[in-house]
GROMACS .gro file of C-alpha atoms in nm:
model
  353
    1UNK     CA    1  -1.849  -0.161  -3.859
    2UNK     CA    2  -1.795  -0.467  -4.075
    3UNK     CA    3  -1.897  -0.796  -3.916
    4UNK     CA    4  -1.560  -0.949  -4.001
    5UNK     CA    5  -1.389  -1.092  -3.693
    6UNK     CA    6  -1.067  -0.896  -3.756
    7UNK     CA    7  -1.045  -0.555  -3.918
    8UNK     CA    8  -0.688  -0.429  -3.959
    9UNK     CA    9  -0.554  -0.097  -4.084
   10UNK     CA   10  -0.190   0.015  -4.098
   11UNK     CA   11  -0.054   0.355  -4.200
   12UNK     CA   12   0.165   0.418  -4.506
   13UNK     CA   13   0.121   0.063  -4.633
   14UNK     CA   14   0.366  -0.128  -4.847
   15UNK     CA   15   0.200  -0.418  -5.027
   16UNK     CA   16   0.332  -0.760  -4.929
   17UNK     CA   17   0.281  -0.971  -5.239
   18UNK     CA   18   0.376  -1.300  -5.073
   19UNK     CA   19   0.169  -1.256  -4.755
   20UNK     CA   20  -0.115  -1.495  -4.674
   21UNK     CA   21  -0.331  -1.217  -4.528
   22UNK     CA   22  -0.331  -0.973  -4.818
   23UNK     CA   23  -0.543  -0.717  -4.632
   24UNK     CA   24  -0.265  -0.652  -4.382
   25UNK     CA   25   0.011  -0.417  -4.486
   26UNK     CA   26   0.341  -0.304  -4.343
   27UNK     CA   27   0.444   0.032  -4.201
   28UNK     CA   28   0.756   0.145  -4.387
   29UNK     CA   29   0.941   0.341  -4.117
   30UNK     CA   30   0.903   0.443  -3.754
   31UNK     CA   31   1.027   0.654  -3.467
   32UNK     CA   32   1.046   0.449  -3.152
   33UNK     CA   33   0.843   0.506  -2.838
   34UNK     CA   34   1.105   0.613  -2.588
   35UNK     CA   35   1.079   0.473  -2.238
   36UNK     CA   36   1.048   0.826  -2.102
   37UNK     CA   37   0.723   0.871  -2.296
   38UNK     CA   38   0.451   0.773  -2.050
   39UNK     CA   39   0.174   0.570  -2.210
   40UNK     CA   40  -0.096   0.789  -2.058
   41UNK     CA   41   0.070   1.098  -2.209
   42UNK     CA   42   0.101   0.922  -2.543
   43UNK     CA   43  -0.269   0.826  -2.524
   44UNK     CA   44  -0.356   1.194  -2.484
   45UNK     CA   45  -0.125   1.292  -2.770
   46UNK     CA   46  -0.284   1.040  -3.008
   47UNK     CA   47  -0.635   1.074  -2.867
   48UNK     CA   48  -0.800   1.207  -3.182
   49UNK     CA   49  -0.703   0.898  -3.380
   50UNK     CA   50  -0.792   0.663  -3.093
   51UNK     CA   51  -1.132   0.826  -3.049
   52UNK     CA   52  -1.203   0.804  -3.421
   53UNK     CA   53  -1.146   0.430  -3.424
   54UNK     CA   54  -1.331   0.347  -3.102
   55UNK     CA   55  -1.642   0.550  -3.185
   56UNK     CA   56  -1.692   0.342  -3.498
   57UNK     CA   57  -1.719   0.015  -3.304
   58UNK     CA   58  -2.048  -0.078  -3.137
   59UNK     CA   59  -2.022  -0.456  -3.099
   60UNK     CA   60  -1.846  -0.625  -2.804
   61UNK     CA   61  -1.482  -0.687  -2.870
   62UNK     CA   62  -1.146  -0.515  -2.857
   63UNK     CA   63  -0.982  -0.223  -3.032
   64UNK     CA   64  -0.601  -0.229  -3.035
   65UNK     CA   65  -0.442   0.102  -3.135
   66UNK     CA   66  -0.069   0.079  -3.213
   67UNK     CA   67   0.124   0.403  -3.166
   68UNK     CA   68   0.480   0.524  -3.203
   69UNK     CA   69   0.625   0.840  -3.057
   70UNK     CA   70   0.459   1.073  -3.308
   71UNK     CA   71   0.167   0.889  -3.466
   72UNK     CA   72  -0.071   0.598  -3.475
   73UNK     CA   73   0.059   0.337  -3.719
   74UNK     CA   74  -0.207   0.069  -3.702
   75UNK     CA   75  -0.533  -0.050  -3.555
   76UNK     CA   76  -0.692  -0.389  -3.499
   77UNK     CA   77  -1.062  -0.436  -3.428
   78UNK     CA   78  -1.115  -0.782  -3.282
   79UNK     CA   79  -1.478  -0.884  -3.255
   80UNK     CA   80  -1.592  -1.103  -2.964
   81UNK     CA   81  -1.823  -1.390  -3.053
   82UNK     CA   82  -2.056  -1.547  -2.794
   83UNK     CA   83  -1.930  -1.885  -2.677
   84UNK     CA   84  -1.606  -1.857  -2.873
   85UNK     CA   85  -1.254  -1.728  -2.825
   86UNK     CA   86  -1.113  -1.493  -3.088
   87UNK     CA   87  -0.738  -1.455  -3.141
   88UNK     CA   88  -0.490  -1.226  -3.313
   89UNK     CA   89  -0.112  -1.249  -3.352
   90UNK     CA   90   0.125  -0.952  -3.338
   91UNK     CA   91   0.471  -0.983  -3.492
   92UNK     CA   92   0.701  -0.922  -3.788
   93UNK     CA   93   0.590  -1.227  -3.987
   94UNK     CA   94   0.382  -1.171  -4.299
   95UNK     CA   95   0.112  -1.402  -4.165
   96UNK     CA   96   0.067  -1.205  -3.841
   97UNK     CA   97  -0.259  -1.014  -3.803
   98UNK     CA   98  -0.069  -0.703  -3.697
   99UNK     CA   99   0.249  -0.717  -3.905
  100UNK     CA  100   0.493  -0.453  -3.773
  101UNK     CA  101   0.852  -0.407  -3.891
  102UNK     CA  102   1.047  -0.329  -3.573
  103UNK     CA  103   1.350  -0.565  -3.570
  104UNK     CA  104   1.315  -0.600  -3.192
  105UNK     CA  105   0.978  -0.765  -3.250
  106UNK     CA  106   0.983  -1.145  -3.293
  107UNK     CA  107   0.827  -1.290  -3.607
  108UNK     CA  108   0.539  -1.407  -3.387
  109UNK     CA  109   0.557  -1.209  -3.065
  110UNK     CA  110   0.220  -1.170  -2.892
  111UNK     CA  111  -0.106  -1.362  -2.892
  112UNK     CA  112  -0.420  -1.165  -2.807
  113UNK     CA  113  -0.725  -1.363  -2.691
  114UNK     CA  114  -1.071  -1.213  -2.655
  115UNK     CA  115  -1.386  -1.377  -2.522
  116UNK     CA  116  -1.727  -1.243  -2.433
  117UNK     CA  117  -1.805  -1.308  -2.066
  118UNK     CA  118  -2.165  -1.192  -2.058
  119UNK     CA  119  -2.372  -0.875  -2.087
  120UNK     CA  120  -2.144  -0.732  -2.353
  121UNK     CA  121  -1.834  -0.756  -2.134
  122UNK     CA  122  -1.515  -0.902  -2.278
  123UNK     CA  123  -1.204  -1.053  -2.124
  124UNK     CA  124  -0.866  -0.987  -2.281
  125UNK     CA  125  -0.562  -1.210  -2.259
  126UNK     CA  126  -0.214  -1.103  -2.373
  127UNK     CA  127   0.044  -1.382  -2.403
  128UNK     CA  128   0.409  -1.343  -2.494
  129UNK     CA  129   0.501  -1.629  -2.729
  130UNK     CA  130   0.816  -1.711  -2.531
  131UNK     CA  131   1.025  -1.436  -2.689
  132UNK     CA  132   1.349  -1.291  -2.553
  133UNK     CA  133   1.187  -0.962  -2.450
  134UNK     CA  134   0.819  -1.019  -2.363
  135UNK     CA  135   0.622  -0.699  -2.318
  136UNK     CA  136   0.600  -0.423  -2.055
  137UNK     CA  137   0.333  -0.260  -1.846
  138UNK     CA  138   0.307   0.116  -1.793
  139UNK     CA  139   0.575   0.112  -1.521
  140UNK     CA  140   0.827  -0.065  -1.744
  141UNK     CA  141   0.790  -0.404  -1.572
  142UNK     CA  142   0.844  -0.693  -1.808
  143UNK     CA  143   0.557  -0.939  -1.823
  144UNK     CA  144   0.484  -1.267  -1.996
  145UNK     CA  145   0.106  -1.292  -1.963
  146UNK     CA  146  -0.188  -1.089  -1.836
  147UNK     CA  147  -0.568  -1.102  -1.821
  148UNK     CA  148  -0.810  -0.813  -1.777
  149UNK     CA  149  -1.173  -0.712  -1.824
  150UNK     CA  150  -1.099  -0.351  -1.904
  151UNK     CA  151  -0.853  -0.125  -2.088
  152UNK     CA  152  -0.484  -0.213  -2.076
  153UNK     CA  153  -0.184  -0.012  -2.198
  154UNK     CA  154   0.136  -0.207  -2.279
  155UNK     CA  155   0.463  -0.162  -2.465
  156UNK     CA  156   0.604  -0.420  -2.705
  157UNK     CA  157   0.937  -0.359  -2.877
  158UNK     CA  158   0.914   0.000  -3.010
  159UNK     CA  159   0.534   0.020  -2.996
  160UNK     CA  160   0.265   0.128  -2.754
  161UNK     CA  161  -0.045  -0.092  -2.767
  162UNK     CA  162  -0.365   0.061  -2.631
  163UNK     CA  163  -0.606  -0.230  -2.577
  164UNK     CA  164  -0.957  -0.089  -2.537
  165UNK     CA  165  -1.264  -0.313  -2.493
  166UNK     CA  166  -1.578  -0.218  -2.683
  167UNK     CA  167  -1.938  -0.276  -2.592
  168UNK     CA  168  -1.994  -0.239  -2.218
  169UNK     CA  169  -1.619  -0.181  -2.174
  170UNK     CA  170  -1.644   0.152  -2.357
  171UNK     CA  171  -1.696   0.492  -2.189
  172UNK     CA  172  -2.053   0.573  -2.070
  173UNK     CA  173  -2.294   0.580  -2.360
  174UNK     CA  174  -2.019   0.456  -2.594
  175UNK     CA  175  -1.937   0.821  -2.667
  176UNK     CA  176  -1.581   0.946  -2.623
  177UNK     CA  177  -1.542   1.311  -2.514
  178UNK     CA  178  -1.389   1.551  -2.762
  179UNK     CA  179  -1.122   1.677  -2.522
  180UNK     CA  180  -0.825   1.443  -2.480
  181UNK     CA  181  -0.778   1.475  -2.104
  182UNK     CA  182  -1.149   1.405  -2.053
  183UNK     CA  183  -1.113   1.099  -2.276
  184UNK     CA  184  -0.824   0.970  -2.064
  185UNK     CA  185  -1.035   1.027  -1.752
  186UNK     CA  186  -1.295   0.788  -1.898
  187UNK     CA  187  -1.038   0.508  -1.908
  188UNK     CA  188  -1.036   0.322  -1.573
  189UNK     CA  189  -0.712   0.320  -1.379
  190UNK     CA  190  -0.511  -0.002  -1.420
  191UNK     CA  191  -0.408  -0.192  -1.108
  192UNK     CA  192  -0.162  -0.476  -1.171
  193UNK     CA  193  -0.182  -0.782  -0.946
  194UNK     CA  194   0.066  -1.065  -0.920
  195UNK     CA  195   0.376  -0.922  -1.087
  196UNK     CA  196   0.601  -1.107  -0.846
  197UNK     CA  197   0.486  -1.442  -0.981
  198UNK     CA  198   0.480  -1.331  -1.343
  199UNK     CA  199   0.826  -1.180  -1.376
  200UNK     CA  200   1.066  -1.442  -1.516
  201UNK     CA  201   1.394  -1.488  -1.329
  202UNK     CA  202   1.599  -1.440  -1.643
  203UNK     CA  203   1.502  -1.074  -1.655
  204UNK     CA  204   1.622  -1.019  -1.297
  205UNK     CA  205   1.352  -0.767  -1.228
  206UNK     CA  206   1.309  -0.653  -0.872
  207UNK     CA  207   1.003  -0.786  -0.698
  208UNK     CA  208   0.699  -0.566  -0.714
  209UNK     CA  209   0.365  -0.634  -0.551
  210UNK     CA  210   0.045  -0.446  -0.626
  211UNK     CA  211  -0.219  -0.453  -0.355
  212UNK     CA  212  -0.585  -0.377  -0.390
  213UNK     CA  213  -0.642  -0.098  -0.137
  214UNK     CA  214  -0.960  -0.009   0.048
  215UNK     CA  215  -0.999   0.300  -0.167
  216UNK     CA  216  -1.008   0.117  -0.502
  217UNK     CA  217  -1.212   0.333  -0.740
  218UNK     CA  218  -1.523   0.196  -0.904
  219UNK     CA  219  -1.455   0.077  -1.257
  220UNK     CA  220  -1.085   0.022  -1.197
  221UNK     CA  221  -0.934  -0.236  -1.430
  222UNK     CA  222  -0.772  -0.519  -1.235
  223UNK     CA  223  -0.495  -0.660  -1.453
  224UNK     CA  224  -0.387  -1.007  -1.342
  225UNK     CA  225  -0.032  -1.091  -1.444
  226UNK     CA  226   0.087  -1.449  -1.436
  227UNK     CA  227   0.372  -1.675  -1.546
  228UNK     CA  228   0.414  -1.715  -1.920
  229UNK     CA  229   0.410  -2.020  -2.142
  230UNK     CA  230   0.542  -2.354  -2.020
  231UNK     CA  231   0.704  -2.640  -2.209
  232UNK     CA  232   0.587  -2.992  -2.273
  233UNK     CA  233   0.737  -3.236  -2.025
  234UNK     CA  234   0.864  -3.563  -2.166
  235UNK     CA  235   0.930  -3.690  -1.816
  236UNK     CA  236   0.671  -3.860  -1.600
  237UNK     CA  237   0.419  -3.621  -1.449
  238UNK     CA  238   0.269  -3.717  -1.115
  239UNK     CA  239  -0.079  -3.866  -1.171
  240UNK     CA  240  -0.255  -3.598  -0.968
  241UNK     CA  241  -0.080  -3.326  -1.175
  242UNK     CA  242  -0.147  -3.478  -1.519
  243UNK     CA  243  -0.386  -3.289  -1.747
  244UNK     CA  244  -0.335  -3.522  -2.041
  245UNK     CA  245  -0.103  -3.625  -2.320
  246UNK     CA  246  -0.007  -3.470  -2.650
  247UNK     CA  247   0.083  -3.722  -2.922
  248UNK     CA  248   0.285  -3.584  -3.213
  249UNK     CA  249   0.402  -3.738  -3.539
  250UNK     CA  250   0.573  -3.572  -3.835
  251UNK     CA  251   0.431  -3.795  -4.109
  252UNK     CA  252   0.220  -4.105  -4.176
  253UNK     CA  253   0.524  -4.332  -4.152
  254UNK     CA  254   0.679  -4.158  -3.853
  255UNK     CA  255   0.614  -4.300  -3.507
  256UNK     CA  256   0.396  -4.091  -3.279
  257UNK     CA  257   0.561  -3.966  -2.965
  258UNK     CA  258   0.394  -3.898  -2.631
  259UNK     CA  259   0.440  -3.584  -2.424
  260UNK     CA  260   0.277  -3.556  -2.084
  261UNK     CA  261   0.141  -3.217  -1.989
  262UNK     CA  262   0.056  -3.107  -1.638
  263UNK     CA  263  -0.247  -2.906  -1.529
  264UNK     CA  264  -0.021  -2.612  -1.450
  265UNK     CA  265   0.154  -2.619  -1.790
  266UNK     CA  266  -0.173  -2.646  -1.980
  267UNK     CA  267  -0.314  -2.351  -1.786
  268UNK     CA  268  -0.011  -2.143  -1.879
  269UNK     CA  269  -0.004  -2.270  -2.239
  270UNK     CA  270   0.258  -2.452  -2.448
  271UNK     CA  271   0.390  -2.386  -2.798
  272UNK     CA  272   0.431  -2.642  -3.076
  273UNK     CA  273   0.673  -2.576  -3.361
  274UNK     CA  274   1.020  -2.629  -3.505
  275UNK     CA  275   1.189  -2.350  -3.310
  276UNK     CA  276   1.360  -2.436  -2.979
  277UNK     CA  277   1.171  -2.155  -2.810
  278UNK     CA  278   0.868  -2.385  -2.842
  279UNK     CA  279   1.033  -2.693  -2.693
  280UNK     CA  280   1.373  -2.845  -2.764
  281UNK     CA  281   1.237  -3.198  -2.759
  282UNK     CA  282   0.943  -3.139  -2.992
  283UNK     CA  283   1.144  -2.915  -3.224
  284UNK     CA  284   1.396  -3.197  -3.273
  285UNK     CA  285   1.112  -3.443  -3.331
  286UNK     CA  286   0.914  -3.245  -3.585
  287UNK     CA  287   1.124  -3.272  -3.901
  288UNK     CA  288   0.855  -3.114  -4.117
  289UNK     CA  289   0.957  -2.814  -4.325
  290UNK     CA  290   0.591  -2.711  -4.366
  291UNK     CA  291   0.563  -2.663  -3.989
  292UNK     CA  292   0.628  -2.306  -3.879
  293UNK     CA  293   0.894  -2.233  -3.621
  294UNK     CA  294   0.612  -2.119  -3.391
  295UNK     CA  295   0.300  -2.292  -3.522
  296UNK     CA  296   0.042  -2.366  -3.250
  297UNK     CA  297  -0.049  -2.263  -2.897
  298UNK     CA  298  -0.214  -2.528  -2.679
  299UNK     CA  299  -0.395  -2.369  -2.385
  300UNK     CA  300  -0.668  -2.440  -2.132
  301UNK     CA  301  -0.902  -2.144  -2.099
  302UNK     CA  302  -1.198  -2.185  -1.871
  303UNK     CA  303  -1.319  -2.540  -1.915
  304UNK     CA  304  -1.187  -2.585  -2.268
  305UNK     CA  305  -0.855  -2.694  -2.415
  306UNK     CA  306  -0.790  -2.468  -2.713
  307UNK     CA  307  -0.564  -2.510  -3.014
  308UNK     CA  308  -0.468  -2.161  -3.138
  309UNK     CA  309  -0.292  -2.107  -3.471
  310UNK     CA  310  -0.006  -1.863  -3.409
  311UNK     CA  311  -0.002  -1.715  -3.762
  312UNK     CA  312   0.151  -2.028  -3.910
  313UNK     CA  313   0.251  -2.021  -4.277
  314UNK     CA  314   0.072  -2.344  -4.374
  315UNK     CA  315  -0.217  -2.338  -4.132
  316UNK     CA  316  -0.389  -2.573  -3.889
  317UNK     CA  317  -0.674  -2.800  -3.999
  318UNK     CA  318  -0.948  -2.979  -3.808
  319UNK     CA  319  -1.047  -3.345  -3.869
  320UNK     CA  320  -1.269  -3.235  -4.162
  321UNK     CA  321  -0.978  -3.058  -4.327
  322UNK     CA  322  -1.110  -2.710  -4.249
  323UNK     CA  323  -0.852  -2.448  -4.155
  324UNK     CA  324  -0.905  -2.291  -3.814
  325UNK     CA  325  -0.770  -2.010  -3.600
  326UNK     CA  326  -0.903  -2.125  -3.261
  327UNK     CA  327  -1.041  -2.476  -3.206
  328UNK     CA  328  -1.170  -2.634  -2.881
  329UNK     CA  329  -1.016  -2.982  -2.869
  330UNK     CA  330  -1.230  -3.285  -2.793
  331UNK     CA  331  -1.080  -3.597  -2.627
  332UNK     CA  332  -0.893  -3.802  -2.884
  333UNK     CA  333  -0.927  -3.535  -3.151
  334UNK     CA  334  -0.656  -3.516  -3.415
  335UNK     CA  335  -0.556  -3.200  -3.598
  336UNK     CA  336  -0.313  -3.141  -3.884
  337UNK     CA  337  -0.033  -2.884  -3.857
  338UNK     CA  338   0.116  -2.779  -4.187
  339UNK     CA  339   0.123  -3.055  -4.447
  340UNK     CA  340   0.262  -3.353  -4.255
  341UNK     CA  341   0.249  -3.310  -3.878
  342UNK     CA  342  -0.039  -3.450  -3.676
  343UNK     CA  343  -0.133  -3.373  -3.316
  344UNK     CA  344  -0.368  -3.577  -3.099
  345UNK     CA  345  -0.499  -3.461  -2.762
  346UNK     CA  346  -0.567  -3.729  -2.498
  347UNK     CA  347  -0.694  -3.585  -2.170
  348UNK     CA  348  -0.645  -3.772  -1.845
  349UNK     CA  349  -0.947  -3.993  -1.775
  350UNK     CA  350  -1.162  -3.845  -1.503
  351UNK     CA  351  -1.269  -4.096  -1.239
  352UNK     CA  352  -1.604  -4.038  -1.073
  353UNK     CA  353  -1.689  -4.199  -0.742
   0.00000   0.00000   0.00000
C-alpha cells in the first residue's frame, strides 16, 4: 500500500476539472440502498470487493468501503499516524475526500477521525456535521456521533459505509477468508451504547438503550454513541464550565469578537463557517466570501484541542502559513481560515494550588 495518508478510489469516475483534490472522482449514477437491505447482508453480497481492498492494507488505519444496493462505488484507506489524528470528509462537495453525488448528502456531511491508540489498535470517530439527516446505525436509529475501536457499519443518505480498522483490528492473521459468510463471522458484533443520549429531539426517535450483558462475546465492538456538535455560546458561561474562548475576526480592520465555549461544547465539537448550521452568530459575523459555509471543526479529543479542516475550498493555515488538515491548537495560537478570517484560541487559565 502507498504510504499516503488517504488513498481514495471511486467507480466509474467522471473527472472534476475544478476540484481541489484531483485524485478524487465522482460516481455518475447509483441505485439506492433500501432500508430493507440489512447491512450485514449487503456486506456478504459485496464481500469479494471488500476483501480485496482490506487484504491490501497492512498498516494501522481504517478502510471505508462505500456500497450501494448492487455494487461497491468507492473506497477510502485512511492511515493512522502515531501521535496524530487523521481526518477525512464525506460529502457532495468537490473538496470532500469521499465525493459522492447523492442529493440527500450534504456538501460536507460526515467527518471521520482516526487515531492510533497503541499496539496497532485504532479508534474511529464518526461525526455528523450538523446536517438535517445525520447518519444511521444498522437498526435504522439516527445518530449524530459515535466512537469505536472496531468495525462499524452505518448508513448515510443512500450509501452503506463499512468502516473496517486495519492492523490489529483486522481478522486473525490479517487474512480474510474466501467465503463471504466466514468473512462476516470474522467481524465482531457491534453493541451500541448510549443511543438515548445521542438521539436528537428533533428526530423524535423512540428511546432505545443498549446494555452490555454478562454474555458479551470476546472481541465485540462497543460503539459509544453521543450527542452531536454543539454551538458557540456568546452568552456568559459559568466559570467552572468554561473551556476557553474563541476570538474571530473577518479581516485585519475588523474587530475581533469573543465567543465563550464550555467544556461540554468543546468535547462535542463546534463548527465555524458562513452557514447558519455552524452558528447563527458567527455566520453573521464572518462576512468573508473566501470562508466556506462549513469550514472548520473545533474539537477536544483526549487532552488536545484540534482544529480540523472540513474540506474547505480555500483551506486552513497555521501561523507559518502552512495549510493543514488537523492541527493541535496551542494557547493563544492564531490560524487563518480562507483568505481573510482569523481564529485565536484562548483556553481558560488553569489555577494550581
